[in-house]
PDB file of C-alpha atoms and ligand atoms in Angstrom:
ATOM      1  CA  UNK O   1       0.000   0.000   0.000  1.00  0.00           C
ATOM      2  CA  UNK O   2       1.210   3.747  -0.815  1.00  0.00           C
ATOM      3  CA  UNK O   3       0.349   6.219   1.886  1.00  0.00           C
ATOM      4  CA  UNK O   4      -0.226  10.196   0.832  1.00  0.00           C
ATOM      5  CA  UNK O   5       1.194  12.265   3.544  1.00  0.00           C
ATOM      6  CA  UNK O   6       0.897  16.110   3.788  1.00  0.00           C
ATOM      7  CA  UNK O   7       2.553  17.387   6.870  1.00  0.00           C
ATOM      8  CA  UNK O   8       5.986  16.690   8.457  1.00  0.00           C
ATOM      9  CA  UNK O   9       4.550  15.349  12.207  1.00  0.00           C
ATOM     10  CA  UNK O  10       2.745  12.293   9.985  1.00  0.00           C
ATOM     11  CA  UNK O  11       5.938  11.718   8.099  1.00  0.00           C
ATOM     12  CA  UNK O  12       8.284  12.089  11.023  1.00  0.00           C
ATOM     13  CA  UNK O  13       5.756   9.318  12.432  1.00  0.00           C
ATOM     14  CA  UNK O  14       5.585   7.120   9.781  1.00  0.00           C
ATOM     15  CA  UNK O  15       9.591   7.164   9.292  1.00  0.00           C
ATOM     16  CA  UNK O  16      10.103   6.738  12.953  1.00  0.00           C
ATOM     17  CA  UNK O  17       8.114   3.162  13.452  1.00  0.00           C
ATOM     18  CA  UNK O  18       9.861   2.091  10.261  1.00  0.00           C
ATOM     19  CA  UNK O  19      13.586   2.660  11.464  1.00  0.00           C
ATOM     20  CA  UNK O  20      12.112   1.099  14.904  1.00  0.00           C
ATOM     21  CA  UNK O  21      11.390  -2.026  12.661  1.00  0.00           C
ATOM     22  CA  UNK O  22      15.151  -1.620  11.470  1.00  0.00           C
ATOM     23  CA  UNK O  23      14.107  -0.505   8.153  1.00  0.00           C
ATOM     24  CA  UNK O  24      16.654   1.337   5.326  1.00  0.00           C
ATOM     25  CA  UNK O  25      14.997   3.861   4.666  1.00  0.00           C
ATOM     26  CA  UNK O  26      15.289   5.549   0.683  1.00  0.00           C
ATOM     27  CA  UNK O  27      13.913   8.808  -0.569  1.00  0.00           C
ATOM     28  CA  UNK O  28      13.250   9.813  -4.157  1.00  0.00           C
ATOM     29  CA  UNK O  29      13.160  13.943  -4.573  1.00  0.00           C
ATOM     30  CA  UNK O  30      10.813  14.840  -7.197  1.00  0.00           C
ATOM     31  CA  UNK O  31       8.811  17.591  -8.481  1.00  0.00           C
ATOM     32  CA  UNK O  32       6.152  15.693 -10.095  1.00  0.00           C
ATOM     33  CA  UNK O  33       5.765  15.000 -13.702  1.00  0.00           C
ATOM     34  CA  UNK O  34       6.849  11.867 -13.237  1.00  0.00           C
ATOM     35  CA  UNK O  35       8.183   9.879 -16.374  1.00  0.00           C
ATOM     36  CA  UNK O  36      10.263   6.564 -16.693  1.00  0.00           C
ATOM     37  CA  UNK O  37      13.420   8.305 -15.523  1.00  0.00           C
ATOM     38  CA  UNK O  38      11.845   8.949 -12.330  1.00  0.00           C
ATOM     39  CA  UNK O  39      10.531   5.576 -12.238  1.00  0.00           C
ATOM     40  CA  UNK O  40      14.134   4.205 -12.576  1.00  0.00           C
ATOM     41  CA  UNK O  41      14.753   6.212  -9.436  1.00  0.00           C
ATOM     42  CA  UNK O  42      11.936   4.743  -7.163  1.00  0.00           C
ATOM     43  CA  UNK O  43      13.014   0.960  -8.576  1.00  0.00           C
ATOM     44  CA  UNK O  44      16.642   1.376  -7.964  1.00  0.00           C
ATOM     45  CA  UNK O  45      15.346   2.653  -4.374  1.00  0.00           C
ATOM     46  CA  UNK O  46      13.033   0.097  -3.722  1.00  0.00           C
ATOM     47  CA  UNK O  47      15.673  -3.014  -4.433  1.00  0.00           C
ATOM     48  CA  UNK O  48      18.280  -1.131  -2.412  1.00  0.00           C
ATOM     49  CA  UNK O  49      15.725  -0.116   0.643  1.00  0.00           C
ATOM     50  CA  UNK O  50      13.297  -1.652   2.956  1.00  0.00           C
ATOM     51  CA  UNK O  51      10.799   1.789   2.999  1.00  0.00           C
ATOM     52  CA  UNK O  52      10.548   4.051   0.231  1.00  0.00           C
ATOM     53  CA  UNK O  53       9.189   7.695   0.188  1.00  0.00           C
ATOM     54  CA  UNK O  54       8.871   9.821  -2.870  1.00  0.00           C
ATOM     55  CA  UNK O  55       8.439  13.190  -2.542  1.00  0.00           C
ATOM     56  CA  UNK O  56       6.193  15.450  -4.917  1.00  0.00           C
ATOM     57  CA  UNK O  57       6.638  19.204  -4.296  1.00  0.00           C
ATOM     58  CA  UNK O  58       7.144  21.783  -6.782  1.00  0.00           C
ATOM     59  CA  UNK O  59       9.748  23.877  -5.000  1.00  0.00           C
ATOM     60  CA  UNK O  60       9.317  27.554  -5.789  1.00  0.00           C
ATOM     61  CA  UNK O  61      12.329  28.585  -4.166  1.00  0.00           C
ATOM     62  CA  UNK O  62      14.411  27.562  -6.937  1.00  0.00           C
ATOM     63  CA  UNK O  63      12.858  28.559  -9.619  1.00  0.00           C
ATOM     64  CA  UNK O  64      14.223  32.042 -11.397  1.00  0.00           C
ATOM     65  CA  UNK O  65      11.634  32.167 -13.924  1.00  0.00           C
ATOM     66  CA  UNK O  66       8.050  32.751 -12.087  1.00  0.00           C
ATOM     67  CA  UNK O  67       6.641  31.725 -15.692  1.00  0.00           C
ATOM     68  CA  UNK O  68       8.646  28.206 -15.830  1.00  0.00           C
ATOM     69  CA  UNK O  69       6.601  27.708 -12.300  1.00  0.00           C
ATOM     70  CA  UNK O  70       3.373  28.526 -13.203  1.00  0.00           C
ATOM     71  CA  UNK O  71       3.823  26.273 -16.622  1.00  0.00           C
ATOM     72  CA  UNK O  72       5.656  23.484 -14.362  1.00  0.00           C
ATOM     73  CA  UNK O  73       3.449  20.770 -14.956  1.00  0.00           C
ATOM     74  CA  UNK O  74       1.187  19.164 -12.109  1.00  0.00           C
ATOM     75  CA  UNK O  75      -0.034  15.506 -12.283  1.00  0.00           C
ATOM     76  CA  UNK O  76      -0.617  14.304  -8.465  1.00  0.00           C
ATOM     77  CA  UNK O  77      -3.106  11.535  -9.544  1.00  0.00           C
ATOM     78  CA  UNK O  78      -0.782  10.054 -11.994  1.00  0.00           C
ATOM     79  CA  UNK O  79       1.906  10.669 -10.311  1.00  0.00           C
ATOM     80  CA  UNK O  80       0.261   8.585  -7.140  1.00  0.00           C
ATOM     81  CA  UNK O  81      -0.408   6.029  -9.329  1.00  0.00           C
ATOM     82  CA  UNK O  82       2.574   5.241 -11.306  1.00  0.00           C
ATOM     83  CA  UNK O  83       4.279   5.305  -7.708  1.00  0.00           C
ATOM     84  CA  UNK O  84       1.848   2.755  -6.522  1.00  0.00           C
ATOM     85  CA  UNK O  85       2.469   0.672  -9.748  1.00  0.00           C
ATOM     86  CA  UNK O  86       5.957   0.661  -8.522  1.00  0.00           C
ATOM     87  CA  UNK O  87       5.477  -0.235  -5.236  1.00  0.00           C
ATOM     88  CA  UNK O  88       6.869   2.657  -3.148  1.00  0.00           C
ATOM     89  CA  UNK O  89       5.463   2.882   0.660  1.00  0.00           C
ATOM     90  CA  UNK O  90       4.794   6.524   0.966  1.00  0.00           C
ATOM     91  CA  UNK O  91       4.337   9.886  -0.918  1.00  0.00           C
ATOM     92  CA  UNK O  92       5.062  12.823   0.469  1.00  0.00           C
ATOM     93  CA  UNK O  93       3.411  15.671  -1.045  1.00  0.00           C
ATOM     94  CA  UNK O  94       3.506  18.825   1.138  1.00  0.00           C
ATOM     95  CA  UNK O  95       1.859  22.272   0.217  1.00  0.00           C
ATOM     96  CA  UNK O  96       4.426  24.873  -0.065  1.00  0.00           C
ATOM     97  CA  UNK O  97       3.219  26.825   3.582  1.00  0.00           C
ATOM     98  CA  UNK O  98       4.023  23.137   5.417  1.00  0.00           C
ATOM     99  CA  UNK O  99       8.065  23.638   3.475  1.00  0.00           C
ATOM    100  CA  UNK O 100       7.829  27.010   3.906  1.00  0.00           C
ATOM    101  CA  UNK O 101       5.948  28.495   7.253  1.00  0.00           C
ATOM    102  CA  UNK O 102       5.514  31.801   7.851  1.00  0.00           C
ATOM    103  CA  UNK O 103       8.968  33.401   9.249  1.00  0.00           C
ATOM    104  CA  UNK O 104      10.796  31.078   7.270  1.00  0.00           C
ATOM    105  CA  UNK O 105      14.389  32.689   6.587  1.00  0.00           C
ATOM    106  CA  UNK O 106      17.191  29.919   5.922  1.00  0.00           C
ATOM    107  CA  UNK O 107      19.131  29.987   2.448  1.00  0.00           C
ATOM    108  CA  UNK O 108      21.392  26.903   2.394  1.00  0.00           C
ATOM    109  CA  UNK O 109      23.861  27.658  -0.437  1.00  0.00           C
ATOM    110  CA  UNK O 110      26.528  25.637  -1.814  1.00  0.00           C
ATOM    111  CA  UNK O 111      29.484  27.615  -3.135  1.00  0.00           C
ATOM    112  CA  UNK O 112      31.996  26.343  -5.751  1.00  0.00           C
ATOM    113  CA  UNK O 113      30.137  23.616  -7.642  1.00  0.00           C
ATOM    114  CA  UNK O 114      27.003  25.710  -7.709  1.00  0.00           C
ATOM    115  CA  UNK O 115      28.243  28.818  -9.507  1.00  0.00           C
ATOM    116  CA  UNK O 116      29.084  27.941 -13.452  1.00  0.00           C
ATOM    117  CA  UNK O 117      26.903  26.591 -15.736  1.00  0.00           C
ATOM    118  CA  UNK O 118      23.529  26.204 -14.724  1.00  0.00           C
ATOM    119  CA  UNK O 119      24.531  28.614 -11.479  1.00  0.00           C
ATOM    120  CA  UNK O 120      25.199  31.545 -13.907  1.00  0.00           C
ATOM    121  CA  UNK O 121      22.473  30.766 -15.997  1.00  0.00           C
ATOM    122  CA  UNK O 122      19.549  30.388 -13.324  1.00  0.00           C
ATOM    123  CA  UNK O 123      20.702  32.841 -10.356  1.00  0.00           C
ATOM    124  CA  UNK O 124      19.444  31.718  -6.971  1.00  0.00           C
ATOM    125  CA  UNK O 125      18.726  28.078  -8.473  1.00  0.00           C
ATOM    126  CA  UNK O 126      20.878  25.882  -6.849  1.00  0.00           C
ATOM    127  CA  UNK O 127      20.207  27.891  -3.534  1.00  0.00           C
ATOM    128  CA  UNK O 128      16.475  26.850  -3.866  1.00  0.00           C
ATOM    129  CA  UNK O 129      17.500  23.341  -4.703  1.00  0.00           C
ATOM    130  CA  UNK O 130      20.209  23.345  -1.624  1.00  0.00           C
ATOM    131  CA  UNK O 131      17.532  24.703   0.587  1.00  0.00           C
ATOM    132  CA  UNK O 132      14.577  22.140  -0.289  1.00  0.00           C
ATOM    133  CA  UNK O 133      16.956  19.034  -0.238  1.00  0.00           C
ATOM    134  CA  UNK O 134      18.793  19.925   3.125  1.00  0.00           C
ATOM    135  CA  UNK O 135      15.068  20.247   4.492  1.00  0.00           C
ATOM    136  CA  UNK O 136      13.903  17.126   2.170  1.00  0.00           C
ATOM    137  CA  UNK O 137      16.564  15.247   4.105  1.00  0.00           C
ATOM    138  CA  UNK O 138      15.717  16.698   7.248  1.00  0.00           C
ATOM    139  CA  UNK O 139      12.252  16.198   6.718  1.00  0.00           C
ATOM    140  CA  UNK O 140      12.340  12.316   5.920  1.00  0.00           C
ATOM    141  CA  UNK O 141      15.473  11.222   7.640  1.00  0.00           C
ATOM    142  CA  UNK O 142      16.404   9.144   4.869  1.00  0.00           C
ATOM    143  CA  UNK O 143      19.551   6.859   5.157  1.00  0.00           C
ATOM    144  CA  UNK O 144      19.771   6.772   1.022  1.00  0.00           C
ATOM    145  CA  UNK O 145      18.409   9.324  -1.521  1.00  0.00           C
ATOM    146  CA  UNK O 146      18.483   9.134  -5.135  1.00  0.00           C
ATOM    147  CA  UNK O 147      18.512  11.700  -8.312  1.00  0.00           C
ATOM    148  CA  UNK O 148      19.263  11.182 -11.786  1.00  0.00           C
ATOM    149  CA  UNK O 149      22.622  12.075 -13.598  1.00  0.00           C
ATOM    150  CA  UNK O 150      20.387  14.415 -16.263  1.00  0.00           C
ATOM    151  CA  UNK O 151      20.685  16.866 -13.541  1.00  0.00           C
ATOM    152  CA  UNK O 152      24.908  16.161 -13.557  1.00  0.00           C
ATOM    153  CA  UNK O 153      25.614  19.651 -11.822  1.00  0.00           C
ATOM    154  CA  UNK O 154      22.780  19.085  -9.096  1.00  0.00           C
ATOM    155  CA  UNK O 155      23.864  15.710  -8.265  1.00  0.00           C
ATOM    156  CA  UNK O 156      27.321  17.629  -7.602  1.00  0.00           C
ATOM    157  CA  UNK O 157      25.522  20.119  -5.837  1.00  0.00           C
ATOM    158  CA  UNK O 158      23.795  17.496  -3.545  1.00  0.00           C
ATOM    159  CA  UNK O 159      27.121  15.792  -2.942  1.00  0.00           C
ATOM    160  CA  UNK O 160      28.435  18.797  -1.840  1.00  0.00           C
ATOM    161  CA  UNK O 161      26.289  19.530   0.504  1.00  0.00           C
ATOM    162  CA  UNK O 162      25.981  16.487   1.797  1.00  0.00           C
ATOM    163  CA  UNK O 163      29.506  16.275   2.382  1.00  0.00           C
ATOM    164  CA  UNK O 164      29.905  19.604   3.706  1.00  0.00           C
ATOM    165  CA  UNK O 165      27.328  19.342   5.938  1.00  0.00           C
ATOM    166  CA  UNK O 166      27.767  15.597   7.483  1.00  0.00           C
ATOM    167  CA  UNK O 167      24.303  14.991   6.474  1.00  0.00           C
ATOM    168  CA  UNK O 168      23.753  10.906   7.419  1.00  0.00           C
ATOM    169  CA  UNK O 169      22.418  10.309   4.020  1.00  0.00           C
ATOM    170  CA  UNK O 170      24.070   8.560   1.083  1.00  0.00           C
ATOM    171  CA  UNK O 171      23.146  10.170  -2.259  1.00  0.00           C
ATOM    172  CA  UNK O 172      22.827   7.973  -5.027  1.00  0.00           C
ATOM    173  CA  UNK O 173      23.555   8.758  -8.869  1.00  0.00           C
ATOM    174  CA  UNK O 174      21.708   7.095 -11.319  1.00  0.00           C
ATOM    175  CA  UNK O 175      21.950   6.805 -14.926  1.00  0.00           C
ATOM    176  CA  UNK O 176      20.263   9.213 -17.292  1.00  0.00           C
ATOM    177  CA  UNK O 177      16.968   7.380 -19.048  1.00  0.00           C
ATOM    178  CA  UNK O 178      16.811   8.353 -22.297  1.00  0.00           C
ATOM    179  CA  UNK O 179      13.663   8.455 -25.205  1.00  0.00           C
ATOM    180  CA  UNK O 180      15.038   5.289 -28.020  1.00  0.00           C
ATOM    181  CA  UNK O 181      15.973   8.126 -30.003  1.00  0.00           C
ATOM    182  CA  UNK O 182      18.322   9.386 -27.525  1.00  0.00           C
ATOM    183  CA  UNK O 183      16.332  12.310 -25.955  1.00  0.00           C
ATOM    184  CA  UNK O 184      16.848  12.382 -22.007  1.00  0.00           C
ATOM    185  CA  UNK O 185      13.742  12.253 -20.264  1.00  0.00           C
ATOM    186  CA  UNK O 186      12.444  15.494 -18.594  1.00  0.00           C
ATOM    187  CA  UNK O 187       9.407  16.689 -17.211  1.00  0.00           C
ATOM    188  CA  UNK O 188       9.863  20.144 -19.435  1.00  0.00           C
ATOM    189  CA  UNK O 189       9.747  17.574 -22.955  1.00  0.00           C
ATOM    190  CA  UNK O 190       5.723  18.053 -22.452  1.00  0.00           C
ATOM    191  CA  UNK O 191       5.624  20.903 -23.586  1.00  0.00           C
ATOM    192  CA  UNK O 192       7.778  20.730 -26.829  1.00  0.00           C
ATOM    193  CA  UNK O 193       5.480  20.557 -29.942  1.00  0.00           C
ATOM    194  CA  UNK O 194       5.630  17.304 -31.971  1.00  0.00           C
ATOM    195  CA  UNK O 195       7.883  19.293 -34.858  1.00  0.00           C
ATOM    196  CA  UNK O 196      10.070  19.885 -31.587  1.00  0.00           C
ATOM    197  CA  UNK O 197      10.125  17.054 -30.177  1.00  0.00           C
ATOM    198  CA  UNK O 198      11.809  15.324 -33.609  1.00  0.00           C
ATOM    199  CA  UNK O 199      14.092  17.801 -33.553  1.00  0.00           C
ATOM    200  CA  UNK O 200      14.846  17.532 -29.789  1.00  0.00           C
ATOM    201  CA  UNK O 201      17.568  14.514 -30.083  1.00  0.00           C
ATOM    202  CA  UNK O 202      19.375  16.373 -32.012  1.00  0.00           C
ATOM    203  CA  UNK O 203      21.133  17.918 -28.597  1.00  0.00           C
ATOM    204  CA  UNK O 204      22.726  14.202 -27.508  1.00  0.00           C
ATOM    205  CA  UNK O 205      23.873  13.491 -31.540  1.00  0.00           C
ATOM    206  CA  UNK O 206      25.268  16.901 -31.353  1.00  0.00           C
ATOM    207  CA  UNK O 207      26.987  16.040 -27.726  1.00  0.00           C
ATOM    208  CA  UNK O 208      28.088  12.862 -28.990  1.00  0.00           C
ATOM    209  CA  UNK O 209      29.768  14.428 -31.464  1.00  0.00           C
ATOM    210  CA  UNK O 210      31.600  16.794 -30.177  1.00  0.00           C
ATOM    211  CA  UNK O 211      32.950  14.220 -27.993  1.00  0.00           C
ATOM    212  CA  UNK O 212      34.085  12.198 -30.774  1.00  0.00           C
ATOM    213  CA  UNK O 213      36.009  15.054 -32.075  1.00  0.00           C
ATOM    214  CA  UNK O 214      37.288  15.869 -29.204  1.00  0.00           C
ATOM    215  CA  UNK O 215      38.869  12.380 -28.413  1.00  0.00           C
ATOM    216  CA  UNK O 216      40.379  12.521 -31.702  1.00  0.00           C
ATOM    217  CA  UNK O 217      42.219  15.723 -30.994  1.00  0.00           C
ATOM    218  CA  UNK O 218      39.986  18.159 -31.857  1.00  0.00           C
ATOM    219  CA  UNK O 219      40.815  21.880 -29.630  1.00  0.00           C
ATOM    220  CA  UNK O 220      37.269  22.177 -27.269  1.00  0.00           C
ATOM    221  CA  UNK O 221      36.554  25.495 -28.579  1.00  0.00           C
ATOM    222  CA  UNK O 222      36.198  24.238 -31.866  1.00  0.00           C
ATOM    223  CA  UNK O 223      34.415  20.757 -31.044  1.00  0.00           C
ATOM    224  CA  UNK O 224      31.804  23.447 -28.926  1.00  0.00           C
ATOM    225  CA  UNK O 225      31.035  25.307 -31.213  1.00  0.00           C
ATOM    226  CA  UNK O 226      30.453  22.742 -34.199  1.00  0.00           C
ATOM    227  CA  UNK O 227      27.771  21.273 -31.944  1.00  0.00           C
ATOM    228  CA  UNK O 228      26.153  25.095 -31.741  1.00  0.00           C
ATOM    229  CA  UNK O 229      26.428  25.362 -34.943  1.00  0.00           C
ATOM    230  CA  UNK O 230      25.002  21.949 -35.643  1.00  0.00           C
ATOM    231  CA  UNK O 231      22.108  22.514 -33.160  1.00  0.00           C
ATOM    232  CA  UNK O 232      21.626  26.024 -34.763  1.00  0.00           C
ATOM    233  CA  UNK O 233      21.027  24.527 -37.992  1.00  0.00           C
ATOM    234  CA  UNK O 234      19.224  21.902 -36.535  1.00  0.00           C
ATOM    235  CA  UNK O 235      16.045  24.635 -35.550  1.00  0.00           C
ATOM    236  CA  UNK O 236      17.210  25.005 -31.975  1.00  0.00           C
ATOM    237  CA  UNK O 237      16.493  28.638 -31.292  1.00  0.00           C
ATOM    238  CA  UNK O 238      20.006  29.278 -29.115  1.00  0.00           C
ATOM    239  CA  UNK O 239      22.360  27.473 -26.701  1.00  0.00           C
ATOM    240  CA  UNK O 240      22.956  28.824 -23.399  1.00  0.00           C
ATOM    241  CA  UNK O 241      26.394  26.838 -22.899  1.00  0.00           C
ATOM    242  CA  UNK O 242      27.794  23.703 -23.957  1.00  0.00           C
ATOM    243  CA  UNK O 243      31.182  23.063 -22.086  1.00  0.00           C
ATOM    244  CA  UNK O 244      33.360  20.103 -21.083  1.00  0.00           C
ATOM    245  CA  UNK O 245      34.215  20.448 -17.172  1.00  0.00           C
ATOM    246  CA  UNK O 246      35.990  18.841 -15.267  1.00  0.00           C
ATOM    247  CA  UNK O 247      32.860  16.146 -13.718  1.00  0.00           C
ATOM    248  CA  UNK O 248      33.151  16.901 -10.050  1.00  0.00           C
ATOM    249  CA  UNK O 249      33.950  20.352  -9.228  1.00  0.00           C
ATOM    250  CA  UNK O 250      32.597  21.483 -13.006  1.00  0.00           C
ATOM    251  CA  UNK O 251      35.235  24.480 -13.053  1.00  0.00           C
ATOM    252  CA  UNK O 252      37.413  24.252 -16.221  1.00  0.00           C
ATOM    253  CA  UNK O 253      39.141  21.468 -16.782  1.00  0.00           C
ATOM    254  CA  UNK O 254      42.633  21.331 -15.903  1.00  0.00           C
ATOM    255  CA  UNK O 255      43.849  17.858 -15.170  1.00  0.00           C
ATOM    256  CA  UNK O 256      43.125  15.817 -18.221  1.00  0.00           C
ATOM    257  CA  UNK O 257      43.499  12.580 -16.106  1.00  0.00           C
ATOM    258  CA  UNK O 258      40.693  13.381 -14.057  1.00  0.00           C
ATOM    259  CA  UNK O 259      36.913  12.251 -15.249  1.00  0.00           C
ATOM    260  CA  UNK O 260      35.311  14.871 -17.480  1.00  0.00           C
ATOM    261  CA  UNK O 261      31.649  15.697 -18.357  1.00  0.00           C
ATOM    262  CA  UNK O 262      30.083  17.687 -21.075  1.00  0.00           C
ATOM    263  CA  UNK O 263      27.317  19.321 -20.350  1.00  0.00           C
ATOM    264  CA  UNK O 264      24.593  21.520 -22.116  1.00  0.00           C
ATOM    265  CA  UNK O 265      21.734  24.054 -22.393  1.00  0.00           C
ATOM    266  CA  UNK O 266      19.775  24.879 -25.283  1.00  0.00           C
ATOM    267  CA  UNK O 267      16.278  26.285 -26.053  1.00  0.00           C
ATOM    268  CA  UNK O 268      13.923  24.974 -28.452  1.00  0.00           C
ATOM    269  CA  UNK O 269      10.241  25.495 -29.539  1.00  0.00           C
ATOM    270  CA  UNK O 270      10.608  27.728 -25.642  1.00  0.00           C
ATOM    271  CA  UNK O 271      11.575  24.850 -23.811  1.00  0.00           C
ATOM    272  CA  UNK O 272      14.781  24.935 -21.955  1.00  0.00           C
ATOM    273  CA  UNK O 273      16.620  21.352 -22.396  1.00  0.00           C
ATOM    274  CA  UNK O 274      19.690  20.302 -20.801  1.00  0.00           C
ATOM    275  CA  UNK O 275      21.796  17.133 -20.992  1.00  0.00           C
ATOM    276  CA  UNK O 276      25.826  15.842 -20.031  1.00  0.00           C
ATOM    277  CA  UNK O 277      27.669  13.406 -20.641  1.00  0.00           C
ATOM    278  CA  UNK O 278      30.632  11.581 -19.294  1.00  0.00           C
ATOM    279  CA  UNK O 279      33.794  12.385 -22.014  1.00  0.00           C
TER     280      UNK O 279
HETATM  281  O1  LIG D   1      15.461  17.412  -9.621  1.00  0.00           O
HETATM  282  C1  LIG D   1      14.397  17.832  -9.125  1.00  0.00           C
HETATM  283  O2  LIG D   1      13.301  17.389  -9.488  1.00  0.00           O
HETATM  284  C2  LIG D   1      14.451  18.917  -8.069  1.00  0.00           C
HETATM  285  O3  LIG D   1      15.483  19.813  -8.324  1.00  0.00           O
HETATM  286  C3  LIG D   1      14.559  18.356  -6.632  1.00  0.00           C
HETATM  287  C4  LIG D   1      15.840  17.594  -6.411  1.00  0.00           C
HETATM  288  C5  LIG D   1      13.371  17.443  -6.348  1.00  0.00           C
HETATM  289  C6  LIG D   1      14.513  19.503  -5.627  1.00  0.00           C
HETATM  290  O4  LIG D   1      13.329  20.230  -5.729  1.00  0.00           O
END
């Protein structure tokens, strides 16, 4: 059976009887929107943990864009059921005044890791996300959590904070699900129009790519911007960045021999996509 909770005190209840049965207890972060990706995230939790919570809240706090909020899609009732399909013991699905009472003034923000990229391009993002997870954490007492590697920089973020912190939580990264022609799932791909959404793979082909040149001695510069150019052409209407960083601290990269990751952000049909991959 999936429970729905609303407030912290029947969480904080619920998680409390559980550990007293010795349970693990895993939590998958989500806003909602949930697609196979997310699903991926609730299985790998639920054969790695004896209790599993999901949580559902749209977190204002880090979005930059009030618009992007407003058009963030909603879809409790599916949502609930494609998490009972898969088995998961509770949802947690607060209303933003039980996150965020009245007189509510803590920013937790992450420096470093949280400042190129997606950092410069969203101000205040990663803040919000920093904020909501330390409180997420704090809220469920998880032992493991779990996000998705389509998010490379926030994973980074998390781990970072986790680490800096001594949070008692391991995070857990897990592979990017991708469409079968390549497109990384994301709750934004909704709202790309079906000439869009063909065009929409074109950002991992042109990511691919570059790394392909790249390996075979092409300068970065110049693999970056043949995939612009490529994704130009392609009908994408601009791209924000598309770098290769060094995979953990994403500043530049300096030591070859560490791992790398390319990541990008490009608009199309509206819609903001992003996607990385390991180089
Ligand atoms: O990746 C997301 O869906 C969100 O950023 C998260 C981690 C649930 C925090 O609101």
């Amino acid at each position: 059976m999936t429970v729905i909770l609303r407030t912290v005190a029947d969480l904080r209840a619920l998680v409390r009887g559980w550990k007293a049965e010795g349970h693990l207890v895993g939590v998958v972060p989500t806003m909602g929107a949930l697609h196979d990706g997310h699903l991926s995230l609730a299985r790998r939790a639920k054969a790695e943990c004896g209790r599993v919570i999901t949580t559902i809240f749209v977190n204002p706090k880090q979005f930059n864009n009030p618009d992007d909020l407003k058009k963030y899609p909603r879809t409790e009732d599916a949502d609930a059921a494609l998490l009972r399909w898969v088995g998961v013991e509770a949802i947690f699905a607060p209303d933003p005044a039980e996150v965020y009472p009245a007189g509510f003034v803590t920013n937790v923000s992450v420096g470093g890791v949280s400042q190129p990229l997606e950092g410069a391009s969203r101000p205040g993002h990663f803040d919000g996300v920093a904020t909501v997870v330390a409180k997420l954490f704090g809220m469920t007492q998880a032992d493991r959590a779990y996000f998705g590697q389509k998010d490379w920089q926030q994973l980074q973020v998390v781990q970072r904070l986790v680490a800096d912190l001594n949070l008692a939580v391991t995070v857990v990264g897990c592979e990017t699900v991708r469409d079968p022609d390549g497109l990384a799932m994301s709750s934004r791909n909704v709202r790309l129009s079906a000439a869009a959404r063909q065009k929409a793979p074109a950002l991992y082909a042109a990511m691919l790519a570059a790394a392909r040149d790249f390996r075979a001695g092409v300068a970065v510069d110049q693999a970056m911007s043949r995939a612009t150019a490529t994704l130009l052409a392609e009908g994408f209407d601009s791209v924000e960045y598309i770098d290769l960083r060094d995979a953990e601290t994403l500043g530049p990269m300096t030591d070859p021999t560490r791992p790398l990751r390319m990541l990008a952000a490009a608009w199309l049909d509206g819609v903001r996509l992003i996607d990385n991959i390991a180089v």
